[in-house]
Short mmCIF file of N, CA, C and O in Angstrom, two decimals:
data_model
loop_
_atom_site.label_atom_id
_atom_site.label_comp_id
_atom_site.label_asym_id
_atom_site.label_seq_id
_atom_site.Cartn_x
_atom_site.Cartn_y
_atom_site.Cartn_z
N UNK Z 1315 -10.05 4.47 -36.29
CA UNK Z 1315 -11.24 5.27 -36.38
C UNK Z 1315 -11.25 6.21 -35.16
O UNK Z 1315 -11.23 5.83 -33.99
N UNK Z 1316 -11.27 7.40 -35.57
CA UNK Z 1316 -11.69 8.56 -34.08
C UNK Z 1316 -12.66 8.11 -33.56
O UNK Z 1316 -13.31 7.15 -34.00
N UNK Z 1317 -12.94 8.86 -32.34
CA UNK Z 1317 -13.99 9.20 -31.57
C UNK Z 1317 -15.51 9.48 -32.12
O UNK Z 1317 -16.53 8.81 -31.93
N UNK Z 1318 -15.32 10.66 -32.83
CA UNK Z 1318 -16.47 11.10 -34.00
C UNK Z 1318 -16.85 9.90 -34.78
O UNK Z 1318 -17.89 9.28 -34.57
N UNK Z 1319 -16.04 9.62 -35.61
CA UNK Z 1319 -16.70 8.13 -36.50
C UNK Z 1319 -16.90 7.22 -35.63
O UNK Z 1319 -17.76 6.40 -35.93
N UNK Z 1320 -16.39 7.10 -34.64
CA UNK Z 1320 -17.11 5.93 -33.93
C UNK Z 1320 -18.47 6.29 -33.79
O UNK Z 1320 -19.22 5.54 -34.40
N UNK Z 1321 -19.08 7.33 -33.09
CA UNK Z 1321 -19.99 7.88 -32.51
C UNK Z 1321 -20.98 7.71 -33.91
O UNK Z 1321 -21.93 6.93 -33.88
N UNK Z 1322 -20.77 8.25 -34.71
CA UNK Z 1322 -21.15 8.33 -35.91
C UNK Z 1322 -21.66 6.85 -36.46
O UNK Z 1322 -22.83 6.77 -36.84
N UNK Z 1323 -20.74 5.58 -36.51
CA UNK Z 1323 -20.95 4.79 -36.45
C UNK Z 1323 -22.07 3.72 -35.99
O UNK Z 1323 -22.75 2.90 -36.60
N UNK Z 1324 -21.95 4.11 -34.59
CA UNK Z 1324 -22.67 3.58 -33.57
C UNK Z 1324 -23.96 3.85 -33.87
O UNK Z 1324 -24.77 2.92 -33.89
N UNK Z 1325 -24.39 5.26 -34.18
CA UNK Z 1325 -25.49 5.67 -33.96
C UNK Z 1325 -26.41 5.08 -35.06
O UNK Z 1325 -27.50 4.54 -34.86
N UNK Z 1326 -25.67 5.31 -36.55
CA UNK Z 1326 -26.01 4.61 -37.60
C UNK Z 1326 -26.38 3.11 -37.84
O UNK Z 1326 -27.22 2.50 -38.49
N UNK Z 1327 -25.17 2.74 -36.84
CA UNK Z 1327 -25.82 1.27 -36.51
C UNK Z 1327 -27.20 1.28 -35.73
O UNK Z 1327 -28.36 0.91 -35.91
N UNK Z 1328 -26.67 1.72 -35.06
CA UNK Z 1328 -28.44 1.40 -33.87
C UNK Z 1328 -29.59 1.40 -34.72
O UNK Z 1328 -30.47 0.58 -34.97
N UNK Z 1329 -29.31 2.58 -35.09
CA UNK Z 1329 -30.61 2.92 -36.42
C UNK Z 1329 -31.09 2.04 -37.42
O UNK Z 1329 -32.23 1.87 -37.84
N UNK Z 1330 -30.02 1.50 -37.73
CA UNK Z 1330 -30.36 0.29 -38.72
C UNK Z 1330 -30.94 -1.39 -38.16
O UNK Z 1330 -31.53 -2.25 -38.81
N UNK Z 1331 -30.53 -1.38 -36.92
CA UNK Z 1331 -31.08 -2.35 -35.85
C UNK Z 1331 -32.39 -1.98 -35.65
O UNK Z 1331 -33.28 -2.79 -35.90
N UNK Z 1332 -32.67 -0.67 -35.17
CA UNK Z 1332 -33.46 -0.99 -35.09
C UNK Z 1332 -35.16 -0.81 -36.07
O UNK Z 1332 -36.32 -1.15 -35.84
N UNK Z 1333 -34.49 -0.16 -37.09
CA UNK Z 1333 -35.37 -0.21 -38.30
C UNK Z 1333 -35.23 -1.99 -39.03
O UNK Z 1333 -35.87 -2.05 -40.08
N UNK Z 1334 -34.72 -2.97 -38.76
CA UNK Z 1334 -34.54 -4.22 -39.24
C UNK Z 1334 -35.73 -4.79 -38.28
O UNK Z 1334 -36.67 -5.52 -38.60
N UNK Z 1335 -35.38 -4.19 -36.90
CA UNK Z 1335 -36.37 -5.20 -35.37
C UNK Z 1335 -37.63 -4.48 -36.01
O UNK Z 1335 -38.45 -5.40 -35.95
N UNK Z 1336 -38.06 -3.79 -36.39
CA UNK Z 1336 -39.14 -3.31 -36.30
C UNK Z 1336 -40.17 -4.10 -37.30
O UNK Z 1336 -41.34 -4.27 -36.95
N UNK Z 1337 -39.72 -4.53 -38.42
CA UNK Z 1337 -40.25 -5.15 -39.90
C UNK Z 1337 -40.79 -6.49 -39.21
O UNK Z 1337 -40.02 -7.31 -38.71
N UNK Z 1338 -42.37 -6.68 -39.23
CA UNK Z 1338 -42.49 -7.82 -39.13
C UNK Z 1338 -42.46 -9.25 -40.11
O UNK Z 1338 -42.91 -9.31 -41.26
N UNK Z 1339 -41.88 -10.23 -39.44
CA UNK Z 1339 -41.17 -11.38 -39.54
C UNK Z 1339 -42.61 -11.75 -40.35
O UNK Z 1339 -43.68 -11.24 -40.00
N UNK Z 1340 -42.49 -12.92 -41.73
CA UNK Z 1340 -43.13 -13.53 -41.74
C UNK Z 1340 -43.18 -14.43 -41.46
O UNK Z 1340 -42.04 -14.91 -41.43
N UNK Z 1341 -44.42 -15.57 -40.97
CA UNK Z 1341 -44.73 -16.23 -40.12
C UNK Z 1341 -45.53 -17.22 -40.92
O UNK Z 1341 -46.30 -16.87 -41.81
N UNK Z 1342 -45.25 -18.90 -40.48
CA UNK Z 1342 -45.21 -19.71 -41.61
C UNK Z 1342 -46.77 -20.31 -40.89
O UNK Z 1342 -46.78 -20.53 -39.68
N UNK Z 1343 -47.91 -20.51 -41.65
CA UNK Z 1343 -48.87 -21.02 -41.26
C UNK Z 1343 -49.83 -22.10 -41.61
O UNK Z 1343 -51.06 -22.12 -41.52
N UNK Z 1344 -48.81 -23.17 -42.10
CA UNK Z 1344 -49.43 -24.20 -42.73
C UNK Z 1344 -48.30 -25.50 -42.82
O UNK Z 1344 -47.19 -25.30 -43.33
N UNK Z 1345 -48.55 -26.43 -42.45
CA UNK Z 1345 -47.43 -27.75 -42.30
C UNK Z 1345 -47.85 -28.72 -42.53
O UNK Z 1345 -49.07 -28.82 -42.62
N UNK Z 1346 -46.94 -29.96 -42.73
CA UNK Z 1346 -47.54 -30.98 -43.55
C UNK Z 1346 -46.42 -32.25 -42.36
O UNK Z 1346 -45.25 -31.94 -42.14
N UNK Z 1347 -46.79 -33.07 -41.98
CA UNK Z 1347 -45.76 -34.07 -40.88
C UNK Z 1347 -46.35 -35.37 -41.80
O UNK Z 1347 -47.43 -35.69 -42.29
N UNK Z 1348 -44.93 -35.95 -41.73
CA UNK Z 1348 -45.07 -37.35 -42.52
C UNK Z 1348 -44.86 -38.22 -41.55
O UNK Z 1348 -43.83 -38.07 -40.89
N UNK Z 1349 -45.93 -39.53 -41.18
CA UNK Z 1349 -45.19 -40.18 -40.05
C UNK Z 1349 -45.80 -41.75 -40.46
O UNK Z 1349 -46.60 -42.01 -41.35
N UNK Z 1350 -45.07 -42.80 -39.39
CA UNK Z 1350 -46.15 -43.91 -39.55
C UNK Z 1350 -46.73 -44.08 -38.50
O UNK Z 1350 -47.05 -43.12 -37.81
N UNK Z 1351 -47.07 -45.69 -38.07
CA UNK Z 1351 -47.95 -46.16 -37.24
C UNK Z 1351 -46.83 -45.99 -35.97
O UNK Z 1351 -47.31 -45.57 -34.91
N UNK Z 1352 -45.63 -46.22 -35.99
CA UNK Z 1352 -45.08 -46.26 -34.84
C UNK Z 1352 -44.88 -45.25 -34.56
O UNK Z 1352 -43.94 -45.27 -33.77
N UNK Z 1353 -45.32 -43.97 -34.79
CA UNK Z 1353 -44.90 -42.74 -34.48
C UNK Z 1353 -45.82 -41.96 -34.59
O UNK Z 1353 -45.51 -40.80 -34.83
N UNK Z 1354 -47.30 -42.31 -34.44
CA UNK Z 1354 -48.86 -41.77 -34.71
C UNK Z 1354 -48.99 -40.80 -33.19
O UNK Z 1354 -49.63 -39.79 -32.94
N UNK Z 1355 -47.85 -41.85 -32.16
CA UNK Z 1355 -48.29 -40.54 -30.70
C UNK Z 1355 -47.66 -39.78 -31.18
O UNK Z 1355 -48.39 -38.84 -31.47
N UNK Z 1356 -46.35 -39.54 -31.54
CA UNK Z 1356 -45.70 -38.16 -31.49
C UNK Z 1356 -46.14 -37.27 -32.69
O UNK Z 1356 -46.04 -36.05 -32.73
N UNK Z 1357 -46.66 -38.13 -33.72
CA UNK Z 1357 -47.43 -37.20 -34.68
C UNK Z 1357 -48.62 -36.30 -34.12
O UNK Z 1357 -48.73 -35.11 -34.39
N UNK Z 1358 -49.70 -37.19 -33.13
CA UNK Z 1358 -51.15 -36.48 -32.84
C UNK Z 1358 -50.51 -35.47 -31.39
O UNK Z 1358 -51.27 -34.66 -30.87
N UNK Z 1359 -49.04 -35.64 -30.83
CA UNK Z 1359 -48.56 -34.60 -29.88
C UNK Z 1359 -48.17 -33.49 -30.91
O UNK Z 1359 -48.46 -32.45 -30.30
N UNK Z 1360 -47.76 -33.20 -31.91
CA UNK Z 1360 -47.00 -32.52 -32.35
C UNK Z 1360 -48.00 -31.74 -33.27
O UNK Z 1360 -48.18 -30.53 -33.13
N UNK Z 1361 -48.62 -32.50 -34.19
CA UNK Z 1361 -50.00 -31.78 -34.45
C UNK Z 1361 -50.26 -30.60 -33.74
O UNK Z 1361 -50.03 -29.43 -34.06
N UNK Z 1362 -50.85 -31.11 -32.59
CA UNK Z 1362 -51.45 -30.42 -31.28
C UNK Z 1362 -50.53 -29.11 -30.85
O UNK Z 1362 -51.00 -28.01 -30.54
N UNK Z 1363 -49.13 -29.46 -30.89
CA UNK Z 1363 -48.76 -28.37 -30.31
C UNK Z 1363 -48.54 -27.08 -31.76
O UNK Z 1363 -48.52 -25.87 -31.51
N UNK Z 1364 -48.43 -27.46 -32.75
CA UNK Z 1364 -48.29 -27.00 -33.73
C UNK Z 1364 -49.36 -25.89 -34.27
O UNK Z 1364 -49.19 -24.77 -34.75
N UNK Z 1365 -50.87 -26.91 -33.92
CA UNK Z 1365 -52.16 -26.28 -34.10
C UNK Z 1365 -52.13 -25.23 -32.84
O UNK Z 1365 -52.49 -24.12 -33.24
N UNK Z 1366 -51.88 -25.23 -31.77
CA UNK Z 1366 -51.75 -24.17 -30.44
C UNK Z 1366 -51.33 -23.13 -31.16
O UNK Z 1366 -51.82 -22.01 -31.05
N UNK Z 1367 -49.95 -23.56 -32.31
CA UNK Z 1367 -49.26 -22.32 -32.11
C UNK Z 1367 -49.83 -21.38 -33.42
O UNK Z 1367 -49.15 -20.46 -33.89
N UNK Z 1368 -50.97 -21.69 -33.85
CA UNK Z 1368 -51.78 -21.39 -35.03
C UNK Z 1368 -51.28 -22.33 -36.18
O UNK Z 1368 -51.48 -21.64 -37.18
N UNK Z 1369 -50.97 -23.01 -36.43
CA UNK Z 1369 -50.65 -23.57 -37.72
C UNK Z 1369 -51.59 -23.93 -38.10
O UNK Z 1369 -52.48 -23.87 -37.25
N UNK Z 1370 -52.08 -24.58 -39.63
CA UNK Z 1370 -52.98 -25.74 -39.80
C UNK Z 1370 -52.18 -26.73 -40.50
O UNK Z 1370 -51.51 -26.58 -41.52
N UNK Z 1371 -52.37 -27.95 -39.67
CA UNK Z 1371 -51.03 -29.21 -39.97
C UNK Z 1371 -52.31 -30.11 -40.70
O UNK Z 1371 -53.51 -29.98 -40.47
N UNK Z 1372 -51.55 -31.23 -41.79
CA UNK Z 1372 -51.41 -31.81 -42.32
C UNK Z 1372 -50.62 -33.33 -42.01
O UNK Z 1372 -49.54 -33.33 -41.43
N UNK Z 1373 -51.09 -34.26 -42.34
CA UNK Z 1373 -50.42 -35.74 -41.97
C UNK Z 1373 -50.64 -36.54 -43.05
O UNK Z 1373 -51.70 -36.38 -43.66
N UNK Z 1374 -49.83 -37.39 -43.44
CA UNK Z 1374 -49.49 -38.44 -44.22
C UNK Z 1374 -49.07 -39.42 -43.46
O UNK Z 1374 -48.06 -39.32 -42.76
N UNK Z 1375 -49.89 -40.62 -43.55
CA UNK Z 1375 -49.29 -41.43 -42.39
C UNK Z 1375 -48.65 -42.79 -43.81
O UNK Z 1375 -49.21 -43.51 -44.63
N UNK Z 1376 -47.45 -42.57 -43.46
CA UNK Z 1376 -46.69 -43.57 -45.12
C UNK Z 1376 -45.12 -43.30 -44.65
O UNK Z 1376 -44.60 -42.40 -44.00
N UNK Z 1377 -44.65 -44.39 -45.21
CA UNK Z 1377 -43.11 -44.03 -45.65
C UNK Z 1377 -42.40 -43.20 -45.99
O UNK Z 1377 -41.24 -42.91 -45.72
N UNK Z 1378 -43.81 -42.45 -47.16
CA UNK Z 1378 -43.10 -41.79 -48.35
C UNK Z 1378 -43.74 -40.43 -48.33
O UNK Z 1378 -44.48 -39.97 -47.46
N UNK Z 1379 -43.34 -39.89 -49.43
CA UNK Z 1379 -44.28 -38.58 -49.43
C UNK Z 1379 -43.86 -38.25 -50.84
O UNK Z 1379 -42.79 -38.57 -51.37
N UNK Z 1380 -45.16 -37.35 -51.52
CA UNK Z 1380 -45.02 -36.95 -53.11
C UNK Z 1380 -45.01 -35.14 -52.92
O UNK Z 1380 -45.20 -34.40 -51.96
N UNK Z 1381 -44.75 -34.96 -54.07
CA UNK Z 1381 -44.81 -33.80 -54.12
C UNK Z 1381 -46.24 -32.82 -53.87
O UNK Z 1381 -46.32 -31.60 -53.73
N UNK Z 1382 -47.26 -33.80 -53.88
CA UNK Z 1382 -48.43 -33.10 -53.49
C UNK Z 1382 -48.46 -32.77 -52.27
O UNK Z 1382 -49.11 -31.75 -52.02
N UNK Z 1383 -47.81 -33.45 -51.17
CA UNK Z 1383 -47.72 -33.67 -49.84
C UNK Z 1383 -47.30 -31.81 -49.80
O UNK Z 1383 -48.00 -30.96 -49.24
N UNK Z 1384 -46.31 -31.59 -50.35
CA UNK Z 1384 -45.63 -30.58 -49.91
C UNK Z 1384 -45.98 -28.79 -50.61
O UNK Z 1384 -45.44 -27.69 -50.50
N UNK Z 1385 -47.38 -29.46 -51.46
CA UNK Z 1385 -47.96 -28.59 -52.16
C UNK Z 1385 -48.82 -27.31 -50.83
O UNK Z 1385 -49.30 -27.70 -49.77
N UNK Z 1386 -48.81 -26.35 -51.14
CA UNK Z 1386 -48.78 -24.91 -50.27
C UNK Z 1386 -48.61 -24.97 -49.13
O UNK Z 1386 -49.35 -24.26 -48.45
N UNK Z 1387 -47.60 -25.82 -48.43
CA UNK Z 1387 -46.95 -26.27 -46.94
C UNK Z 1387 -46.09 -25.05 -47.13
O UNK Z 1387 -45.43 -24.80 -48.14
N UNK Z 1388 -46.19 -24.16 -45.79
CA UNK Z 1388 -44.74 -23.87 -45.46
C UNK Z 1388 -43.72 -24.16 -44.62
O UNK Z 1388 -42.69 -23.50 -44.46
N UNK Z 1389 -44.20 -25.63 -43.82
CA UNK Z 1389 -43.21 -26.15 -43.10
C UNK Z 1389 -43.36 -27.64 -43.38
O UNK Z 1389 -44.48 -27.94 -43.81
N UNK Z 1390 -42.31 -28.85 -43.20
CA UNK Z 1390 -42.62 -30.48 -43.95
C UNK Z 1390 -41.69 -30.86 -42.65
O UNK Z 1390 -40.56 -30.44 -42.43
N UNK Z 1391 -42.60 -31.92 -41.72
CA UNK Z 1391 -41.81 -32.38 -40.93
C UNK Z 1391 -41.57 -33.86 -40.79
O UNK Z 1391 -42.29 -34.29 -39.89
N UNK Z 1392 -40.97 -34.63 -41.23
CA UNK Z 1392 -40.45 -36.59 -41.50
C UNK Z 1392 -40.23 -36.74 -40.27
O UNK Z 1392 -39.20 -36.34 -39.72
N UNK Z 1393 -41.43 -37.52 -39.52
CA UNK Z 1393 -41.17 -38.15 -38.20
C UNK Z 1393 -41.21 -39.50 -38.90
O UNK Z 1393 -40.96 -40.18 -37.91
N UNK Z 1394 -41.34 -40.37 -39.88
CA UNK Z 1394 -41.41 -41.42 -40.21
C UNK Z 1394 -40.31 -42.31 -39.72
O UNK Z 1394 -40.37 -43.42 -39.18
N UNK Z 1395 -39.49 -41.69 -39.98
CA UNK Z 1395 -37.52 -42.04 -39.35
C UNK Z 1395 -37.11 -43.12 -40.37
O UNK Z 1395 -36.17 -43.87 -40.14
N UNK Z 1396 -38.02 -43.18 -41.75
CA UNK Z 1396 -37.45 -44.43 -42.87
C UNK Z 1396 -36.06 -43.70 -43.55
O UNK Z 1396 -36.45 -42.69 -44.14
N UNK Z 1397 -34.95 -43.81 -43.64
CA UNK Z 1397 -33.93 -43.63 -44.46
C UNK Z 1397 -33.84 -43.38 -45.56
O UNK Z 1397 -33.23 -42.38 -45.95
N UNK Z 1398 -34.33 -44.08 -46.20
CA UNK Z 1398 -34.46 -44.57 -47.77
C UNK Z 1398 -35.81 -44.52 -47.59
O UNK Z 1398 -36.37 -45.18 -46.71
N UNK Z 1399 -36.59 -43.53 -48.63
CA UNK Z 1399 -37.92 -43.01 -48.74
C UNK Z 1399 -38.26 -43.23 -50.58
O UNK Z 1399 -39.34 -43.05 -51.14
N UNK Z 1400 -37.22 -43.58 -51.09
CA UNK Z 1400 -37.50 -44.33 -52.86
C UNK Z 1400 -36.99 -43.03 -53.43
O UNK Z 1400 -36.42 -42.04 -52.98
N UNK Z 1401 -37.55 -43.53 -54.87
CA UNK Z 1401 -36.46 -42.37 -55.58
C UNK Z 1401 -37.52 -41.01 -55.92
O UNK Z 1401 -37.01 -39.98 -56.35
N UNK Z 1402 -38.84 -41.08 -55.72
CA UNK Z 1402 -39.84 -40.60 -55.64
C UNK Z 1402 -40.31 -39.45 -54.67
O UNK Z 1402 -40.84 -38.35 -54.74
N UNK Z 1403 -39.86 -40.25 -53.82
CA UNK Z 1403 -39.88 -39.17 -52.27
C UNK Z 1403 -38.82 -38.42 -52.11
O UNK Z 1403 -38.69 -37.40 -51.43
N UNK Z 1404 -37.73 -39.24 -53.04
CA UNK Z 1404 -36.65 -38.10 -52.64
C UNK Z 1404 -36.40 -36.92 -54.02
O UNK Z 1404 -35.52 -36.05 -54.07
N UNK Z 1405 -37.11 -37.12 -54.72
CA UNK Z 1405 -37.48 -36.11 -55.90
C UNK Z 1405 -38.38 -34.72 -55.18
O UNK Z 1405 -38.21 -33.52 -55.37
N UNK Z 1406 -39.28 -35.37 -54.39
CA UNK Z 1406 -40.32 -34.36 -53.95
C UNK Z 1406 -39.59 -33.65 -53.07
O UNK Z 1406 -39.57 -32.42 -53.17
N UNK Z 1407 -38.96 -34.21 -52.19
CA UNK Z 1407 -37.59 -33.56 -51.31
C UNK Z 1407 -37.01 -32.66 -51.87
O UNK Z 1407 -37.46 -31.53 -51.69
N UNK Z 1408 -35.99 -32.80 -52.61
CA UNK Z 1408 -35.33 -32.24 -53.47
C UNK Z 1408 -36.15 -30.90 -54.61
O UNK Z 1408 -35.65 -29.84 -54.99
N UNK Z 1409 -37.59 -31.48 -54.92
CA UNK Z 1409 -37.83 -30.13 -56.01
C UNK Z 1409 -38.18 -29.06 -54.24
O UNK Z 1409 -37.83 -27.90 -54.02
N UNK Z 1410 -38.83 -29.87 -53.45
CA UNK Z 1410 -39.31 -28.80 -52.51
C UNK Z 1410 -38.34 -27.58 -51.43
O UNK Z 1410 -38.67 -26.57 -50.80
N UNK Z 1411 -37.23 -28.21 -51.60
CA UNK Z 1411 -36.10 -27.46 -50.75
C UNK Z 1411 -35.36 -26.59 -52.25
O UNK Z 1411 -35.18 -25.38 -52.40
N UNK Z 1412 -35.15 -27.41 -52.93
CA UNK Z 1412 -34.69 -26.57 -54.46
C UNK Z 1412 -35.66 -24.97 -54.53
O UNK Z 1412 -35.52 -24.21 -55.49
#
């Protein structure tokens, strides 16, 4: 590539950088944290910092979680730390990332 197409290049790029930086990001404002009893501090810390950052959070304090759980959430966070959540929870998983 010459000099010119580079230049050419470059400039076109920039342009497109910075017409991309400019578009604001959407921004997710609603969450849902699944946790239990052994994990109720880091749930009511995380809440907290979550709500700071404007969110409005949601808790399920269970094993499991249904698909309602994840109904107009735009973020789902499993502090529960259970593995195996049944075949139920992992349906709601699955339609919600699907």
């Amino acid at each position: 590539m010459d000099r010119k197409m580079k230049s050419i290049f470059f400039k076109v790029s920039s342009i497109m950088f910075l017409l991309c930086a400019s578009v604001t990001a959407v921004k997710a404002t609603t969450a849902h944290i699944n946790y239990v009893s052994s994990t109720s501090d880091q749930y009511t810390q995380l809440k907290s910092e979550l709500e700071d950052l404007g969110y409005t959070v949601t808790g399920t304090n269970s094993g499991s979680v249904t698909l309602s759980d994840f109904s107009s959430k735009d973020l789902h966070i499993n502090i529960a730390g259970d593995s195996n959540c049944g075949s139920s929870c992992k349906t709601a998983y699955e339609t919600y990332i699907g």
